[in-house]
Amino acid sequence: MRPHRRNHIASNPKCSANVPRVLIVDDEVSILRFLRSALDTGEFSLHLAENGHDALVAATAFRPDLILLDLGLTDFDGVEVIRKVREWSQVPIIVISVRDADDDKVAALDAGADDYLIKPFSVAELQARIRVSLRRSSHQASEPLFSSGGLEVDLSHRLVVVRGKEVQLTPTEYDLLRLLVNHAGKVLTHDQILRGIWGATFAEHQNVLRVNISNLRQKIEEDASRPKHIVTELGVGYRLKSE
Amino acid sequence: MRTYEESRPSPDAFLKVAQAEENEKKQAKLKIFLGYAAGVGKTYAMLEAARQRMSDGRDVVAACVESHGSNDTDSLLEGLDIIPKASIDSMGVLFSEMDLDAVLARRPQIAVVDELAHGNAPGSRHGKRWQDVEELLTAGIDVYTTVNIQHFESMNDVVAQVTGVVVTETVPDRLLDLAVEIRLVDIPPEDLLQRLQEGKIYIPVNEALAAEQLFKPGNLMALRELSMRRAAARVDYQMRAYMESRSIQGPWPVAEKLLVCVSGSPYSERLIRTTRRLADEMKATWHTVYIETPGAGRHASENRERVWRDLRLAESLGAQVATLTSTSVAEALIGYAVKNNVTKIVVGKPTKPRWREFLSQPLVDRIIRLSGSIDVQVVSISEEQKRSTKGVSQPVSSTLWPGYLKSLILVLATSLVCEPAHRYLAPTNLVMIYLLAVVYAATRLGRRPAVLTAILSVVAFDFFFVPPRFTFAASDPEYLITFGALFTVGVVISTLVSQSRERAEAIREREVQTASLYHLSRDLAVASDLPGILDAMVRNIEESLGAQIAVFLPEGERLELNRANSELTLDMKELAVADWAFEKSSPAGRGTDTLVSAALLYLPIATSGDVLGILGVRLGSESDYASPLTRRLLQAFVTQAALAVERVHLGKQAEQAQVLQARDSLERALLNSISHDLRTPLVSITGALGALRDKSRVYDADAWEELLDGAFEEAGRLNRFVGNLLDMTRLESGALKLKQVPCDVEDVFGCALAALEPQLGEREIEVRVPIGLDLVKMDMVLMTQVVINLLDNALKYTPLNSGIKLAAGLADHMLNLVISDRGPGIPENDLKRVFDKFYRLPVPEGAGGTGLGLSICKGIVEAHGGSIRAENRGGLQIVVALPLT
């Protein structure tokens, strides 16, 4: 068994300056081990931290391109870590959480995290999320064109085409879709959507959101009861799936 | 009847000895210093004994000792711990009595109490000092006390007979029997008289007259003999018990059983005491019976008082007491005697005048006739000094005058009616009309007015209609027969009618009481909690007895007033009485011996075990408090209520026990399930991974895939199981907090389907949600879990290619979610049970789940205030109904 190495600047010899740097923060040794094995493919340059304090130090020293943060840290509240990092950096943060801690996930996302994973997760899921988050950050300028699985959105022309046919949306529905497109692949909390479109966070407005999502689905989904594009993230918000 | 007693000691004998032994161990000891007159030296002897105990090291206090200025006594008191007397104010006069509470608080080993027969001042806790002594004994304090022989109940009348002095302060004989030792203090009468002359004997002022009588030499000798005999009898009894328990044959007389009947006459008391003495002499047990006859109506209340007192006296003297109801006294008496193997019936000599014997056979004769093989002993009851009877004798005159007047008017009216008829009817027929009037009078006016009517009818008939008219003479001597017959028939009719009326009245009364008891038990049967029971009890008692009720229940340590009739005012004194009754589990207050000055009668609500509360009763009239009928009824009510309360308690306990048991079995099932369901997936996972790590074996690609797929699937299953367990735990612990937000039902279905995407395979899934269905308030995450669990079930238990339908709809202000499959369904019996924890159906292929899924659904749905049910409709259909808030 390989001895566990802590706080390495680089943990594989294949590192080079162009490979994205990923900081993994988890106080469970077994999970750290798994994550490192899963991601040690040469695609990334990895750094491991076992607690919040080390994480913050590493964030400044290692300057990662992505942070994988476990919300269940014992010494530091995960949300605190996010807030501190967000004070000086917009680095994408993916949080790892458990099934029933919806409030924690929402708090993390509202504090600035970009996405989340629920334990236990598959490596495929992990890699997909990482890819999306890295893409978002590297392409800061929003793309005017979005295409995924039969849905095409042209933001510059306010054009929405579903399986070849143009679809008419109400202004609110369009705003909603545009917001989702701008964050394609990433989860948006109810609050974030409400603030983005209606500028309010009152609980009553949740109705409005759900109704609009429902209507949108009716228009763009093949089967509104089995949505493929606008996916509900249970207890958190919504996500527009992108290929 | 002579019976032969075998060598083996009888169970009764053992019981006697065992009881005596137990009493010795359990209760404190009472030592009585018995004398035959004041001044024999009882107090002196008692104090001597007490000092000796003190020097032995025992804790002795003088609870109540009067030295009355005697130097000898004073010197003996020195060194003893003296408990000061309590001052009791009664109607402006200060009395000093033994401070019972102080002695109880002091808890000595031995308390010295003088004058056992002393009567306490009103306002004391007990009416008599011997009751105080009993309380001390019950509290575990030994007592030394003094008493004169004439104070004992059974001696009372003999002493009165011998000396002419009636002693009013009496002590029940059972205290004599209770005493563990009786020390006879005796000096020759001559010495006593000498002492009296020397002024060494203290006689209180109010007894001076009696003392004069008592201190005659003849009387003193008689008293002395009485006391010696009594003490000797006591020794004899102990010796007999000892011999019996060891089955030593001895010359003792046969076991007789005596029976005496009380009738409510003033002589019954005498009879009772005589019977007690006879029983003592014969070493027999004895019974006292009161037979209630319907015709006793007239002298009812004063009779009842007397009967009650006589029965209590008999009981205190050691008799077994019973009350019977019958139309014939003699028959009932004999019946009871036969049933209880009585050997001798004691009756008094007849006292009614001879002529009455013509009308009805005297009771004695009837008893003798029916007695068969039972002996009948007839004792003489001489005239004794009149005792003032408690109880108001009815002023006969005032209530009956209107009746007499009415009968006069009736007769006159009848005469007026007969006047016109006189021309057409023979006079003898007019008699019939008068008879009608007598019958009317008997039914409406009562016995005496009816008799008067009979007399007046004869007179009127003679005067108005018998020639020569308007005179009291009769022309034809045959009319005398008519007069005689009219009178006789009239009297007989009045007697019969009034008797039957009284009988009917008594039966009606009895029926009313029975009905009220029935109503009470019926109400109690349906009462399911304490307030309900108390309501039923209070209502029924107040209605049937016309009383006012207060109920006291224990709250923690103390007794608190639970409810009271608005007309009652209960002050601290009343509460104290209730407290006492509660502590001692014995009736107190009005109509009892203890704390008689209270406004209410307090009865403990108790079964054989603990006291559950106190019932305070204020009855309509004074005499009701002592009436045996009322007391019996009250006791019956209270016992019923106590049983009902006990039933409720026991029911609660049983419920708790059931809950505990259910929890136990759940825990066991949980452990079983966990150990099984956690391990099973691990088998595949570790097995597969282990196999793949094994370098010594080579697997081909298909085998690899299969092992890996299997392990992956099992891992998923393990994950789901852990999730189920967590859900279950949260549900059970009540930590489930619903986050109810308006949800889109289609979204719920969509999320559930998405979560089970891999397992859906090729199945046809139909989702039917009405367009424009409003958002419904529910916890989105939890309801999605419900649909996931239901879907999971459907997927597990139906063929791989069969379809599943998810539908939603509104009906009756409820949102219905229906998940239906085309599988085999569930057996009818199990449709309800599937929602139980750990309930699993036997599955053909081991696709079995944890057994928790459906019960989690039920828990979540019910937390929303909804319901879930399973039906067989072409497969299994589960309907979840949620209320629309």
mmCIF file of C-alpha atoms in Angstrom, chain B residues 260-386:
data_model
loop_
_atom_site.group_PDB
_atom_site.id
_atom_site.type_symbol
_atom_site.label_atom_id
_atom_site.label_comp_id
_atom_site.label_asym_id
_atom_site.label_seq_id
_atom_site.Cartn_x
_atom_site.Cartn_y
_atom_site.Cartn_z
ATOM 1 C CA VAL B 260 -80.065 -13.474 67.324
ATOM 2 C CA CYS B 261 -82.465 -11.290 65.381
ATOM 3 C CA VAL B 262 -82.800 -7.545 65.742
ATOM 4 C CA SER B 263 -86.112 -6.028 64.992
ATOM 5 C CA GLY B 264 -85.665 -2.392 65.653
ATOM 6 C CA SER B 265 -87.364 -2.647 68.974
ATOM 7 C CA PRO B 266 -85.662 -1.076 71.994
ATOM 8 C CA TYR B 267 -85.101 -4.513 73.466
ATOM 9 C CA SER B 268 -82.858 -5.724 70.668
ATOM 10 C CA GLU B 269 -79.859 -4.118 72.275
ATOM 11 C CA ARG B 270 -80.358 -6.088 75.421
ATOM 12 C CA LEU B 271 -80.757 -9.260 73.415
ATOM 13 C CA ILE B 272 -77.534 -8.604 71.603
ATOM 14 C CA ARG B 273 -75.522 -8.140 74.743
ATOM 15 C CA THR B 274 -77.076 -11.222 76.272
ATOM 16 C CA THR B 275 -76.219 -13.237 73.231
ATOM 17 C CA ARG B 276 -72.657 -12.026 73.394
ATOM 18 C CA ARG B 277 -72.354 -13.190 76.951
ATOM 19 C CA LEU B 278 -73.902 -16.511 76.106
ATOM 20 C CA ALA B 279 -71.487 -16.861 73.234
ATOM 21 C CA ASP B 280 -68.611 -16.110 75.544
ATOM 22 C CA GLU B 281 -69.744 -18.678 78.031
ATOM 23 C CA MET B 282 -70.314 -21.305 75.391
ATOM 24 C CA LYS B 283 -67.208 -20.332 73.469
ATOM 25 C CA ALA B 284 -69.428 -20.022 70.458
ATOM 26 C CA THR B 285 -69.485 -17.814 67.424
ATOM 27 C CA TRP B 286 -72.592 -15.811 66.959
ATOM 28 C CA HIS B 287 -74.550 -14.080 64.231
ATOM 29 C CA THR B 288 -76.873 -11.139 64.256
ATOM 30 C CA VAL B 289 -79.510 -10.718 61.608
ATOM 31 C CA TYR B 290 -81.899 -7.949 60.721
ATOM 32 C CA ILE B 291 -84.855 -8.939 58.602
ATOM 33 C CA GLU B 292 -86.447 -6.175 56.622
ATOM 34 C CA THR B 293 -90.137 -6.582 55.992
ATOM 35 C CA PRO B 294 -92.181 -4.446 53.640
ATOM 36 C CA GLY B 295 -94.717 -3.520 56.262
ATOM 37 C CA ALA B 296 -92.289 -1.623 58.397
ATOM 38 C CA GLY B 297 -93.023 1.637 56.633
ATOM 39 C CA ARG B 298 -94.602 3.568 59.399
ATOM 40 C CA HIS B 299 -91.902 3.741 61.980
ATOM 41 C CA ALA B 300 -89.298 3.657 59.297
ATOM 42 C CA SER B 301 -86.780 6.283 60.223
ATOM 43 C CA GLU B 302 -86.568 5.785 63.956
ATOM 44 C CA ASN B 303 -86.516 2.074 63.406
ATOM 45 C CA ARG B 304 -83.723 2.344 60.945
ATOM 46 C CA GLU B 305 -81.618 4.366 63.307
ATOM 47 C CA ARG B 306 -82.029 1.810 66.010
ATOM 48 C CA VAL B 307 -81.396 -1.112 63.730
ATOM 49 C CA TRP B 308 -78.262 0.520 62.416
ATOM 50 C CA ARG B 309 -76.984 1.117 65.888
ATOM 51 C CA ASP B 310 -77.863 -2.380 67.045
ATOM 52 C CA LEU B 311 -76.112 -3.945 64.086
ATOM 53 C CA ARG B 312 -73.005 -1.894 64.678
ATOM 54 C CA LEU B 313 -73.075 -2.816 68.325
ATOM 55 C CA ALA B 314 -73.342 -6.483 67.443
ATOM 56 C CA GLU B 315 -70.465 -6.150 65.045
ATOM 57 C CA SER B 316 -68.323 -4.441 67.612
ATOM 58 C CA LEU B 317 -69.122 -7.199 70.029
ATOM 59 C CA GLY B 318 -67.852 -9.747 67.589
ATOM 60 C CA ALA B 319 -70.923 -10.964 65.748
ATOM 61 C CA GLN B 320 -71.234 -11.725 62.095
ATOM 62 C CA VAL B 321 -73.893 -9.372 60.849
ATOM 63 C CA ALA B 322 -76.305 -9.802 57.966
ATOM 64 C CA THR B 323 -79.391 -8.087 56.621
ATOM 65 C CA LEU B 324 -82.114 -10.013 54.868
ATOM 66 C CA THR B 325 -85.290 -9.042 53.132
ATOM 67 C CA SER B 326 -88.366 -11.161 53.345
ATOM 68 C CA THR B 327 -92.092 -11.091 53.938
ATOM 69 C CA SER B 328 -91.896 -13.539 56.814
ATOM 70 C CA VAL B 329 -89.448 -12.905 59.610
ATOM 71 C CA ALA B 330 -89.602 -16.408 61.016
ATOM 72 C CA GLU B 331 -88.997 -18.121 57.677
ATOM 73 C CA ALA B 332 -86.100 -15.907 56.761
ATOM 74 C CA LEU B 333 -84.548 -16.375 60.168
ATOM 75 C CA ILE B 334 -84.795 -20.133 60.044
ATOM 76 C CA GLY B 335 -83.506 -20.148 56.497
ATOM 77 C CA TYR B 336 -80.444 -18.210 57.514
ATOM 78 C CA ALA B 337 -79.932 -20.425 60.550
ATOM 79 C CA VAL B 338 -80.017 -23.560 58.448
ATOM 80 C CA LYS B 339 -77.679 -22.141 55.854
ATOM 81 C CA ASN B 340 -75.104 -21.132 58.427
ATOM 82 C CA ASN B 341 -75.344 -24.185 60.618
ATOM 83 C CA VAL B 342 -76.640 -22.285 63.593
ATOM 84 C CA THR B 343 -77.119 -24.459 66.654
ATOM 85 C CA LYS B 344 -79.107 -22.098 68.838
ATOM 86 C CA ILE B 345 -81.419 -19.209 68.161
ATOM 87 C CA VAL B 346 -81.777 -16.631 70.900
ATOM 88 C CA VAL B 347 -85.097 -14.849 71.155
ATOM 89 C CA GLY B 348 -86.650 -12.582 73.720
ATOM 90 C CA LYS B 349 -89.790 -13.353 75.622
ATOM 91 C CA PRO B 350 -92.842 -11.920 73.993
ATOM 92 C CA THR B 351 -93.746 -8.493 75.280
ATOM 93 C CA LYS B 352 -96.877 -7.722 73.405
ATOM 94 C CA PRO B 353 -100.157 -8.007 75.275
ATOM 95 C CA ARG B 354 -102.000 -11.311 75.146
ATOM 96 C CA TRP B 355 -104.913 -10.165 73.111
ATOM 97 C CA ARG B 356 -102.739 -9.447 70.131
ATOM 98 C CA GLU B 357 -101.816 -13.086 70.037
ATOM 99 C CA PHE B 358 -105.284 -13.756 68.783
ATOM 100 C CA LEU B 359 -104.641 -11.723 65.722
ATOM 101 C CA SER B 360 -101.243 -13.001 64.812
ATOM 102 C CA GLN B 361 -99.100 -15.749 66.199
ATOM 103 C CA PRO B 362 -96.209 -14.272 68.169
ATOM 104 C CA LEU B 363 -92.847 -14.428 66.479
ATOM 105 C CA VAL B 364 -91.384 -16.715 69.124
ATOM 106 C CA ASP B 365 -94.004 -19.360 68.485
ATOM 107 C CA ARG B 366 -93.511 -19.192 64.766
ATOM 108 C CA ILE B 367 -89.785 -19.531 65.136
ATOM 109 C CA ILE B 368 -90.126 -22.465 67.489
ATOM 110 C CA ARG B 369 -92.478 -24.136 65.096
ATOM 111 C CA LEU B 370 -90.131 -23.818 62.177
ATOM 112 C CA SER B 371 -86.908 -24.409 64.043
ATOM 113 C CA GLY B 372 -86.675 -28.108 63.426
ATOM 114 C CA SER B 373 -83.481 -29.388 64.996
ATOM 115 C CA ILE B 374 -82.176 -25.993 66.021
ATOM 116 C CA ASP B 375 -82.438 -25.100 69.692
ATOM 117 C CA VAL B 376 -84.319 -21.998 70.630
ATOM 118 C CA GLN B 377 -83.327 -20.173 73.758
ATOM 119 C CA VAL B 378 -85.826 -17.714 75.131
ATOM 120 C CA VAL B 379 -84.362 -15.049 77.365
ATOM 121 C CA SER B 380 -86.213 -12.607 79.484
ATOM 122 C CA ILE B 381 -85.851 -8.977 78.852
ATOM 123 C CA SER B 382 -86.698 -7.029 81.928
ATOM 124 C CA GLU B 383 -87.707 -3.425 81.906
ATOM 125 C CA GLU B 384 -84.580 -1.365 81.865
ATOM 126 C CA GLN B 385 -84.054 2.270 82.432
ATOM 127 C CA LYS B 386 -85.319 4.228 79.528
#
